[in-house]
Coordinates of N, CA, C and O in Angstrom, one line a residue:
M163 N 0.8 -1.2 0.0 CA 0.0 0.0 0.0 C 0.9 1.3 0.0 O 0.6 2.2 -0.7
A164 N 1.9 1.2 0.8 CA 2.8 2.4 0.9 C 3.5 2.7 -0.4 O 3.7 3.8 -0.8
G165 N 3.9 1.6 -1.2 CA 4.5 1.8 -2.5 C 3.5 2.4 -3.5 O 3.9 3.2 -4.3
V166 N 2.3 2.0 -3.4 CA 1.3 2.5 -4.3 C 1.0 4.0 -4.0 O 0.9 4.9 -4.9
L167 N 0.9 4.3 -2.7 CA 0.7 5.7 -2.3 C 1.9 6.6 -2.6 O 1.7 7.7 -3.2
S168 N 3.1 6.1 -2.4 CA 4.2 7.0 -2.7 C 4.4 7.1 -4.2 O 4.8 8.1 -4.7
G169 N 4.0 6.1 -5.0 CA 4.0 6.2 -6.5 C 3.0 7.2 -6.9 O 3.2 8.0 -7.8
A170 N 1.8 7.2 -6.3 CA 0.8 8.2 -6.7 C 1.2 9.6 -6.3 O 1.0 10.6 -7.0
V171 N 1.8 9.7 -5.1 CA 2.3 11.0 -4.7 C 3.4 11.5 -5.6 O 3.4 12.7 -6.0
F172 N 4.3 10.6 -6.0 CA 5.4 11.0 -6.9 C 4.8 11.4 -8.2 O 5.2 12.5 -8.8
A173 N 3.8 10.7 -8.8 CA 3.2 11.1 -10.0 C 2.5 12.4 -9.9 O 2.6 13.3 -10.9
A174 N 1.8 12.7 -8.8 CA 1.2 14.0 -8.6 C 2.2 15.1 -8.6 O 2.0 16.2 -9.2
V175 N 3.2 14.9 -7.8 CA 4.3 16.0 -7.7 C 4.9 16.2 -9.1 O 5.2 17.3 -9.5
L176 N 5.2 15.1 -9.8 CA 5.8 15.2 -11.1 C 4.9 16.0 -12.1 O 5.4 16.9 -12.8
T177 N 3.6 15.7 -12.1 CA 2.7 16.3 -12.9 C 2.6 17.8 -12.6 O 2.6 18.7 -13.5
A178 N 2.6 18.1 -11.3 CA 2.6 19.5 -10.9 C 3.8 20.3 -11.3 O 3.7 21.4 -11.8
C179 N 5.0 19.7 -11.2 CA 6.2 20.3 -11.6 C 6.2 20.5 -13.1 O 6.6 21.6 -13.6
I180 N 5.8 19.6 -13.9 CA 5.7 19.7 -15.3 C 4.7 20.8 -15.7 O 5.0 21.6 -16.6
T181 N 3.6 20.9 -15.0 CA 2.6 21.9 -15.3 C 3.2 23.3 -15.0 O 3.0 24.2 -15.8
V182 N 3.8 23.5 -13.9 CA 4.5 24.7 -13.5 C 5.5 25.1 -14.5 O 5.6 26.2 -15.0
W183 N 6.4 24.1 -14.9 CA 7.5 24.4 -15.9 C 6.9 24.8 -17.2 O 7.4 25.7 -17.8
T184 N 5.9 24.1 -17.7 CA 5.3 24.4 -19.0 C 4.6 25.8 -19.0 O 4.8 26.6 -19.9
S185 N 4.0 26.1 -17.9 CA 3.3 27.4 -17.7 C 4.4 28.5 -17.7 O 4.2 29.6 -18.4
R186 N 5.5 28.4 -17.0 CA 6.5 29.4 -17.0 C 7.2 29.5 -18.3 O 7.5 30.6 -18.8
R187 N 7.4 28.4 -19.0 CA 8.0 28.4 -20.4 C 7.1 29.2 -21.3 O 7.6 30.0 -22.1
K188 N 5.8 28.9 -21.3 CA 4.9 29.6 -22.2 C 4.9 31.1 -21.9 O 4.9 31.9 -22.7
S189 N 4.9 31.4 -20.6 CA 4.8 32.8 -20.2 C 6.1 33.5 -20.6 O 6.1 34.7 -21.1
R190 N 7.2 32.9 -20.5 CA 8.5 33.5 -20.9 C 8.6 33.7 -22.4 O 9.0 34.7 -22.9
E191 N 8.1 32.7 -23.1 CA 8.1 32.8 -24.6 C 7.1 33.9 -25.0 O 7.4 34.7 -26.0
E192 N 6.0 34.1 -24.4 CA 5.1 35.1 -24.7 C 5.7 36.5 -24.4 O 5.5 37.5 -25.2
E193 N 6.4 36.6 -23.3 CA 7.1 37.9 -22.9 C 8.1 38.2 -23.9 O 8.3 39.4 -24.4
R194 N 8.9 37.2 -24.3 CA 9.9 37.5 -25.3 C 9.3 37.9 -26.7 O 9.8 38.8 -27.3
A195 N 8.3 37.3 -27.1 CA 7.6 37.6 -28.3 C 7.0 39.1 -28.2 O 7.1 39.8 -29.2
R196 N 6.5 39.4 -27.1 CA 5.9 40.7 -26.9 C 7.0 41.8 -27.0 O 6.9 42.8 -27.7
Q197 N 8.2 41.5 -26.4 CA 9.3 42.5 -26.5 C 9.9 42.5 -27.9 O 10.2 43.6 -28.3
R198 N 9.9 41.4 -28.5 CA 10.4 41.4 -29.9 C 9.5 42.2 -30.8 O 10.0 43.0 -31.6
D199 N 8.2 42.2 -30.6 CA 7.3 43.0 -31.4 C 7.5 44.5 -31.1 O 7.4 45.3 -31.9
L200 N 7.6 44.8 -29.8 CA 7.9 46.1 -29.4 C 9.1 46.7 -30.0 O 9.0 47.8 -30.6
F201 N 10.2 46.0 -30.0 CA 11.4 46.5 -30.5 C 11.4 46.6 -32.0 O 11.9 47.6 -32.6
A202 N 10.7 45.7 -32.7 CA 10.5 45.8 -34.1 C 9.6 47.0 -34.5 O 9.9 47.7 -35.5
S203 N 8.6 47.3 -33.7 CA 7.7 48.5 -34.0 C 8.5 49.7 -33.8 O 8.3 50.7 -34.5
A204 N 9.4 49.8 -32.7 CA 10.2 50.9 -32.5 C 11.1 51.2 -33.7 O 11.3 52.3 -34.2
F205 N 11.7 50.1 -34.2 CA 12.6 50.3 -35.4 C 11.8 50.7 -36.6 O 12.3 51.5 -37.5
Q206 N 10.5 50.2 -36.7 CA 9.7 50.6 -37.9 C 9.4 52.1 -37.8 O 9.4 52.8 -38.9
A207 N 9.2 52.7 -36.6 CA 9.0 54.1 -36.5 C 10.2 54.9 -36.9 O 10.2 55.9 -37.6
Y208 N 11.4 54.3 -36.5 CA 12.7 54.9 -36.9 C 12.8 54.9 -38.4 O 13.2 55.9 -39.0
A209 N 12.5 53.8 -39.0 CA 12.6 53.7 -40.5 C 11.7 54.6 -41.2 O 12.0 55.2 -42.3
A210 N 10.5 54.8 -40.7 CA 9.5 55.7 -41.3 C 10.0 57.2 -41.3 O 9.9 57.9 -42.3
Y211 N 10.6 57.6 -40.2 CA 11.2 58.9 -40.1 C 12.4 59.1 -41.0 O 12.6 60.1 -41.7
K212 N 13.2 58.0 -41.1 CA 14.4 58.0 -42.0 C 14.0 58.2 -43.5 O 14.7 58.7 -44.3
E213 N 12.8 57.8 -43.8 CA 12.3 57.9 -45.2 C 11.7 59.3 -45.6 O 11.5 59.6 -46.7
M214 N 11.5 60.1 -44.5 CA 10.8 61.4 -44.8 C 11.6 62.3 -45.7 O 11.0 63.0 -46.5
P215 N 12.9 62.4 -45.6 CA 13.6 63.3 -46.6 C 13.3 62.9 -48.0 O 13.2 63.8 -48.9
Y216 N 13.2 61.6 -48.3 CA 12.9 61.2 -49.6 C 11.5 61.6 -50.0 O 11.2 62.0 -51.1
A217 N 10.6 61.3 -49.1 CA 9.2 61.7 -49.4 C 9.0 63.2 -49.6 O 8.2 63.6 -50.5
I218 N 9.7 64.0 -48.9 CA 9.6 65.4 -49.1 C 10.2 65.8 -50.4 O 9.6 66.6 -51.2
R219 N 11.3 65.3 -50.8 CA 11.9 65.6 -52.1 C 10.9 65.1 -53.3 O 10.9 65.7 -54.3
R220 N 10.2 64.0 -53.0 CA 9.4 63.5 -54.1 C 7.9 64.0 -54.0 O 7.0 63.4 -54.6
R221 N 7.7 65.0 -53.2 CA 6.3 65.5 -53.0 C 5.8 66.0 -54.3 O 6.5 66.4 -55.3
R222 N 4.4 66.0 -54.4 CA 3.8 66.5 -55.6 C 4.1 68.0 -55.8 O 4.0 68.8 -54.9
H223 N 4.4 68.3 -57.0 CA 4.8 69.7 -57.3 C 3.5 70.5 -57.7 O 3.6 71.8 -57.6
D224 N 2.4 69.9 -58.0 CA 1.2 70.6 -58.5 C 0.2 71.0 -57.4 O -0.8 71.6 -57.7
D225 N 0.5 70.6 -56.1 CA -0.4 70.9 -55.1 C 0.4 71.1 -53.8 O 0.3 70.3 -52.8
G226 N 1.2 72.1 -53.8 CA 2.1 72.4 -52.7 C 1.5 72.5 -51.3 O 2.0 71.9 -50.3
A227 N 0.3 73.2 -51.2 CA -0.3 73.4 -49.9 C -0.8 72.1 -49.3 O -0.5 71.8 -48.1
A228 N -1.4 71.2 -50.1 CA -1.9 69.9 -49.6 C -0.7 69.0 -49.3 O -0.8 68.3 -48.3
E229 N 0.4 69.1 -50.0 CA 1.5 68.3 -49.8 C 2.2 68.7 -48.5 O 2.7 67.9 -47.7
R230 N 2.3 70.0 -48.2 CA 2.9 70.5 -47.0 C 2.1 70.0 -45.8 O 2.7 69.5 -44.8
I231 N 0.8 70.0 -45.9 CA -0.1 69.5 -44.8 C 0.1 68.0 -44.6 O 0.3 67.5 -43.5
R232 N 0.0 67.3 -45.7 CA 0.1 65.8 -45.7 C 1.5 65.4 -45.1 O 1.5 64.5 -44.2
L233 N 2.6 65.9 -45.6 CA 3.9 65.5 -45.1 C 4.2 66.0 -43.7 O 4.8 65.2 -42.9
S234 N 3.7 67.1 -43.4 CA 4.0 67.6 -42.0 C 3.2 66.8 -41.0 O 3.6 66.5 -39.9
E235 N 2.0 66.4 -41.3 CA 1.1 65.6 -40.4 C 1.8 64.2 -40.3 O 1.8 63.6 -39.2
A236 N 2.3 63.6 -41.4 CA 2.9 62.3 -41.4 C 4.2 62.4 -40.5 O 4.4 61.5 -39.6
T237 N 4.9 63.5 -40.6 CA 6.1 63.7 -39.8 C 5.8 63.8 -38.3 O 6.4 63.2 -37.4
R238 N 4.7 64.6 -38.0 CA 4.3 64.8 -36.7 C 3.9 63.4 -36.0 O 4.2 63.1 -34.9
E239 N 3.2 62.6 -36.8 CA 2.7 61.3 -36.3 C 3.9 60.4 -36.0 O 4.0 59.7 -35.0
I240 N 4.9 60.4 -36.9 CA 6.1 59.6 -36.7 C 6.9 60.1 -35.5 O 7.4 59.3 -34.7
Q241 N 7.0 61.4 -35.4 CA 7.7 61.9 -34.2 C 7.1 61.5 -32.9 O 7.8 61.2 -31.9
S242 N 5.8 61.5 -32.9 CA 5.0 61.1 -31.7 C 5.4 59.6 -31.4 O 5.6 59.2 -30.2
K243 N 5.4 58.8 -32.4 CA 5.8 57.4 -32.2 C 7.2 57.2 -31.7 O 7.5 56.4 -30.8
L244 N 8.1 58.0 -32.3 CA 9.5 57.9 -31.8 C 9.6 58.3 -30.3 O 10.3 57.6 -29.6
S245 N 8.9 59.3 -29.9 CA 8.9 59.7 -28.5 C 8.3 58.5 -27.6 O 8.8 58.2 -26.5
Y246 N 7.2 58.0 -28.1 CA 6.6 56.9 -27.4 C 7.5 55.7 -27.2 O 7.7 55.2 -26.1
F247 N 8.1 55.3 -28.3 CA 9.0 54.1 -28.3 C 10.3 54.4 -27.5 O 10.9 53.5 -26.9
T248 N 10.8 55.7 -27.5 CA 11.9 56.0 -26.7 C 11.7 55.7 -25.2 O 12.5 55.1 -24.5
A249 N 10.5 56.2 -24.8 CA 10.1 55.9 -23.4 C 9.9 54.4 -23.1 O 10.3 53.9 -22.1
W250 N 9.2 53.8 -24.0 CA 8.8 52.4 -23.8 C 10.0 51.4 -23.8 O 10.1 50.5 -23.0
T251 N 10.9 51.6 -24.8 CA 12.1 50.8 -24.9 C 12.9 50.9 -23.6 O 13.5 50.0 -23.1
A252 N 13.0 52.2 -23.1 CA 13.8 52.4 -21.9 C 13.2 51.7 -20.7 O 13.9 51.2 -19.8
A253 N 11.8 51.6 -20.7 CA 11.1 51.0 -19.6 C 11.3 49.5 -19.6 O 11.4 48.8 -18.6
E254 N 11.5 48.9 -20.8 CA 11.6 47.5 -21.0 C 13.1 47.0 -20.7 O 13.3 46.0 -20.1
S255 N 14.1 47.9 -21.1 CA 15.5 47.5 -21.0 C 16.3 48.8 -21.0 O 16.2 49.5 -22.0
S256 N 17.1 49.1 -20.0 CA 17.9 50.3 -20.0 C 18.9 50.2 -21.2 O 19.1 51.3 -21.8
T257 N 19.5 49.1 -21.4 CA 20.5 49.0 -22.5 C 19.8 49.2 -23.9 O 20.4 50.0 -24.7
V258 N 18.7 48.6 -24.1 CA 18.0 48.8 -25.4 C 17.5 50.2 -25.5 O 17.6 50.9 -26.5
G259 N 17.0 50.7 -24.4 CA 16.5 52.1 -24.4 C 17.6 53.1 -24.7 O 17.4 54.1 -25.4
E260 N 18.8 52.9 -24.1 CA 19.9 53.8 -24.4 C 20.3 53.8 -25.8 O 20.6 54.8 -26.4
A261 N 20.3 52.6 -26.4 CA 20.7 52.4 -27.8 C 19.7 53.1 -28.7 O 20.0 53.7 -29.7
Y262 N 18.4 52.9 -28.4 CA 17.3 53.5 -29.2 C 17.3 55.0 -29.0 O 17.2 55.8 -30.0
T263 N 17.6 55.5 -27.8 CA 17.6 57.0 -27.6 C 18.8 57.6 -28.4 O 18.6 58.6 -29.1
A264 N 19.9 57.0 -28.4 CA 21.0 57.5 -29.2 C 20.7 57.4 -30.7 O 21.0 58.4 -31.5
L265 N 20.1 56.3 -31.2 CA 19.7 56.2 -32.6 C 18.7 57.3 -33.0 O 18.9 58.0 -34.0
V266 N 17.7 57.5 -32.2 CA 16.7 58.6 -32.5 C 17.3 60.0 -32.4 O 17.0 60.8 -33.2
R267 N 18.2 60.2 -31.5 CA 18.8 61.5 -31.4 C 19.6 61.8 -32.7 O 19.5 62.9 -33.3
E268 N 20.4 60.9 -33.1 CA 21.1 61.0 -34.4 C 20.2 61.1 -35.6 O 20.4 61.9 -36.5
L269 N 19.1 60.3 -35.6 CA 18.2 60.3 -36.6 C 17.6 61.7 -36.8 O 17.5 62.2 -37.9
R270 N 17.1 62.3 -35.7 CA 16.5 63.6 -35.7 C 17.5 64.7 -36.3 O 17.1 65.6 -37.0
K271 N 18.8 64.5 -35.9 CA 19.8 65.5 -36.3 C 20.1 65.3 -37.8 O 20.0 66.2 -38.6
V272 N 20.3 64.0 -38.3 CA 20.7 63.8 -39.6 C 19.5 63.8 -40.6 O 19.5 64.6 -41.6
A273 N 18.5 63.1 -40.3 CA 17.3 63.0 -41.2 C 16.6 64.4 -41.1 O 16.0 64.8 -42.1
G274 N 16.5 65.0 -39.9 CA 15.9 66.3 -39.7 C 16.6 67.3 -40.6 O 15.9 68.1 -41.3
G275 N 17.9 67.3 -40.6 CA 18.6 68.2 -41.5 C 18.3 68.0 -43.0 O 18.2 68.9 -43.8
A276 N 18.3 66.7 -43.3 CA 18.0 66.3 -44.7 C 16.5 66.7 -45.1 O 16.3 67.1 -46.2
M277 N 15.6 66.7 -44.1 CA 14.2 67.2 -44.4 C 14.2 68.7 -44.6 O 13.5 69.2 -45.5
R278 N 15.0 69.4 -43.8 CA 15.0 70.9 -44.0 C 15.5 71.2 -45.4 O 15.0 72.0 -46.1
E279 N 16.6 70.5 -45.8 CA 17.1 70.7 -47.2 C 16.1 70.3 -48.2 O 16.0 71.0 -49.3
A280 N 15.4 69.2 -48.0 CA 14.4 68.8 -48.9 C 13.3 69.8 -49.1 O 12.8 70.0 -50.2
W281 N 12.8 70.4 -48.0 CA 11.8 71.4 -48.1 C 12.3 72.6 -48.9 O 11.5 73.3 -49.6
Q282 N 13.5 72.9 -48.8 CA 14.1 74.1 -49.6 C 14.3 73.8 -51.0 O 14.4 74.7 -51.8
A283 N 14.4 72.5 -51.4 CA 14.7 72.1 -52.8 C 13.3 72.1 -53.6 O 12.3 72.0 -53.0
T284 N 13.5 72.3 -54.8 CA 12.3 72.3 -55.7 C 11.8 70.8 -55.8 O 12.5 69.9 -55.9
P285 N 10.4 70.7 -55.7 CA 9.9 69.3 -55.8 C 10.3 68.6 -57.2 O 10.5 69.3 -58.2
I286 N 10.4 67.3 -57.1 CA 10.8 66.6 -58.3 C 9.6 66.6 -59.3 O 8.5 66.4 -58.9
T287 N 9.9 66.8 -60.5 CA 8.9 66.8 -61.6 C 9.1 65.8 -62.7 O 8.2 65.6 -63.5
E288 N 10.2 65.1 -62.6 CA 10.5 64.1 -63.7 C 10.9 62.8 -63.1 O 11.5 62.7 -62.0
D289 N 10.5 61.7 -63.8 CA 10.8 60.3 -63.3 C 12.3 60.1 -63.1 O 12.7 59.4 -62.1
L290 N 13.1 60.7 -63.9 CA 14.6 60.5 -63.8 C 15.1 61.0 -62.5 O 16.1 60.5 -62.0
A291 N 14.5 62.0 -61.9 CA 15.0 62.6 -60.6 C 14.5 61.8 -59.4 O 14.9 62.1 -58.3
M292 N 13.7 60.7 -59.6 CA 13.2 59.9 -58.5 C 14.3 59.2 -57.7 O 14.2 58.9 -56.6
N293 N 15.4 58.8 -58.4 CA 16.5 58.2 -57.8 C 17.4 59.3 -57.2 O 18.0 60.0 -57.8
I294 N 17.4 59.3 -55.8 CA 18.1 60.3 -55.1 C 19.4 59.7 -54.6 O 19.4 58.8 -53.8
P295 N 20.5 60.3 -55.1 CA 21.8 59.7 -54.7 C 22.2 60.1 -53.3 O 21.7 61.0 -52.7
P296 N 23.2 59.3 -52.7 CA 23.6 59.6 -51.3 C 24.4 61.0 -51.2 O 24.6 61.5 -50.1
T297 N 24.7 61.5 -52.4 CA 25.3 62.9 -52.3 C 24.3 63.9 -52.0 O 24.6 65.0 -51.5
V298 N 23.0 63.6 -52.2 CA 21.9 64.5 -52.0 C 21.3 64.3 -50.6 O 21.1 65.2 -49.8
I299 N 21.1 63.0 -50.2 CA 20.6 62.6 -48.9 C 21.6 61.5 -48.4 O 21.6 60.4 -48.9
D300 N 22.4 61.9 -47.4 CA 23.3 60.9 -46.9 C 22.9 60.6 -45.4 O 23.1 61.4 -44.5
L301 N 22.4 59.4 -45.2 CA 22.0 58.9 -43.9 C 23.0 57.9 -43.4 O 22.6 57.2 -42.4
S302 N 24.1 57.7 -44.0 CA 25.0 56.6 -43.6 C 25.6 56.7 -42.2 O 25.9 55.7 -41.6
S303 N 25.6 57.9 -41.6 CA 26.0 58.0 -40.2 C 25.1 57.3 -39.2 O 25.5 57.1 -38.1
L304 N 23.9 56.9 -39.7 CA 23.0 56.2 -38.8 C 23.3 54.7 -38.7 O 22.9 54.0 -37.7
L305 N 24.1 54.2 -39.6 CA 24.3 52.7 -39.7 C 24.9 52.1 -38.4 O 24.5 51.1 -37.9
P306 N 26.0 52.8 -37.9 CA 26.6 52.2 -36.6 C 25.6 52.2 -35.5 O 25.6 51.3 -34.7
L307 N 24.7 53.2 -35.4 CA 23.7 53.3 -34.3 C 22.6 52.3 -34.6 O 22.0 51.7 -33.6
E308 N 22.3 52.0 -35.8 CA 21.3 50.9 -36.1 C 21.9 49.6 -35.6 O 21.2 48.8 -35.0
S309 N 23.1 49.3 -35.9 CA 23.8 48.1 -35.5 C 23.8 48.0 -34.0 O 23.6 46.9 -33.4
A310 N 24.1 49.1 -33.3 CA 24.1 49.1 -31.9 C 22.8 48.8 -31.3 O 22.6 48.0 -30.3
F311 N 21.7 49.3 -31.9 CA 20.4 49.1 -31.4 C 20.0 47.6 -31.6 O 19.5 46.9 -30.7
T312 N 20.2 47.1 -32.8 CA 19.8 45.7 -33.1 C 20.7 44.8 -32.3 O 20.2 43.7 -31.9
G313 N 21.9 45.1 -32.1 CA 22.8 44.3 -31.2 C 22.2 44.2 -29.8 O 22.2 43.2 -29.1
A314 N 21.8 45.4 -29.3 CA 21.3 45.5 -27.9 C 20.0 44.7 -27.8 O 19.8 44.0 -26.8
V315 N 19.2 44.7 -28.8 CA 17.9 44.0 -28.9 C 18.2 42.5 -28.9 O 17.6 41.7 -28.1
R316 N 19.1 42.1 -29.7 CA 19.5 40.6 -29.8 C 20.0 40.1 -28.4 O 19.6 39.1 -28.0
A317 N 20.9 40.9 -27.8 CA 21.4 40.5 -26.5 C 20.3 40.4 -25.5 O 20.3 39.5 -24.6
H318 N 19.4 41.4 -25.5 CA 18.4 41.4 -24.5 C 17.4 40.2 -24.7 O 17.1 39.5 -23.7
L319 N 17.1 40.0 -25.9 CA 16.2 38.8 -26.2 C 16.9 37.5 -25.9 O 16.2 36.5 -25.5
A320 N 18.2 37.4 -26.2 CA 18.9 36.2 -25.9 C 18.9 35.9 -24.4 O 18.8 34.7 -24.0
A321 N 19.0 36.9 -23.6 CA 19.0 36.7 -22.2 C 17.7 36.2 -21.7 O 17.6 35.6 -20.6
L322 N 16.6 36.5 -22.4 CA 15.3 36.0 -22.0 C 15.0 34.6 -22.5 O 14.0 34.0 -22.1
A323 N 15.8 34.2 -23.4 CA 15.6 32.8 -24.0 C 15.9 31.8 -22.9 O 16.8 32.0 -22.1
P324 N 15.2 30.7 -22.9 CA 15.4 29.6 -21.9 C 16.8 29.0 -22.2 O 17.4 29.1 -23.3
W325 N 17.4 28.5 -21.1 CA 18.8 28.0 -21.2 C 19.0 27.0 -22.3 O 20.0 26.9 -22.9
W326 N 18.0 26.2 -22.6 CA 18.1 25.1 -23.6 C 18.1 25.7 -25.0 O 18.4 25.0 -26.0
A327 N 17.6 26.9 -25.2 CA 17.5 27.5 -26.5 C 18.7 28.4 -26.8 O 18.8 28.9 -27.9
R328 N 19.6 28.6 -25.9 CA 20.8 29.5 -26.1 C 21.9 28.8 -26.8 O 22.1 27.6 -26.8

């Protein structure tokens, strides 16, 4: 009888341990997926702002007032997202937040300057001018900060991965 009872107790304890382990694993995987989505959305907002100098140079030449409103509203919305993600990434991870803050700071300086120049340039009116060379818009100084951000994200998410997945 004692052997049957201890076997039943052992099975119950083992089942409980497996249930707890499975639950924690699922919770950890969901948390990692949530953070991965957050960091990807933050980078998407960065990429949208990075494209604005091109959008401004390619604005419609035949409806200047409407284009100014459209592009300035799009820029305002993107800037709002950048501010939101700057705060949110810092709340999730100080390392990732610092990397994102540095990236956004340089983005606003470099792409913001390129946007000012784009507004001062005449709108493109011919298909041939749609290809904008890096001599006109040079955002290459952002690449090391992009790498720093994505590296910080990778390291942060790797630390959240379970030991058997590392």
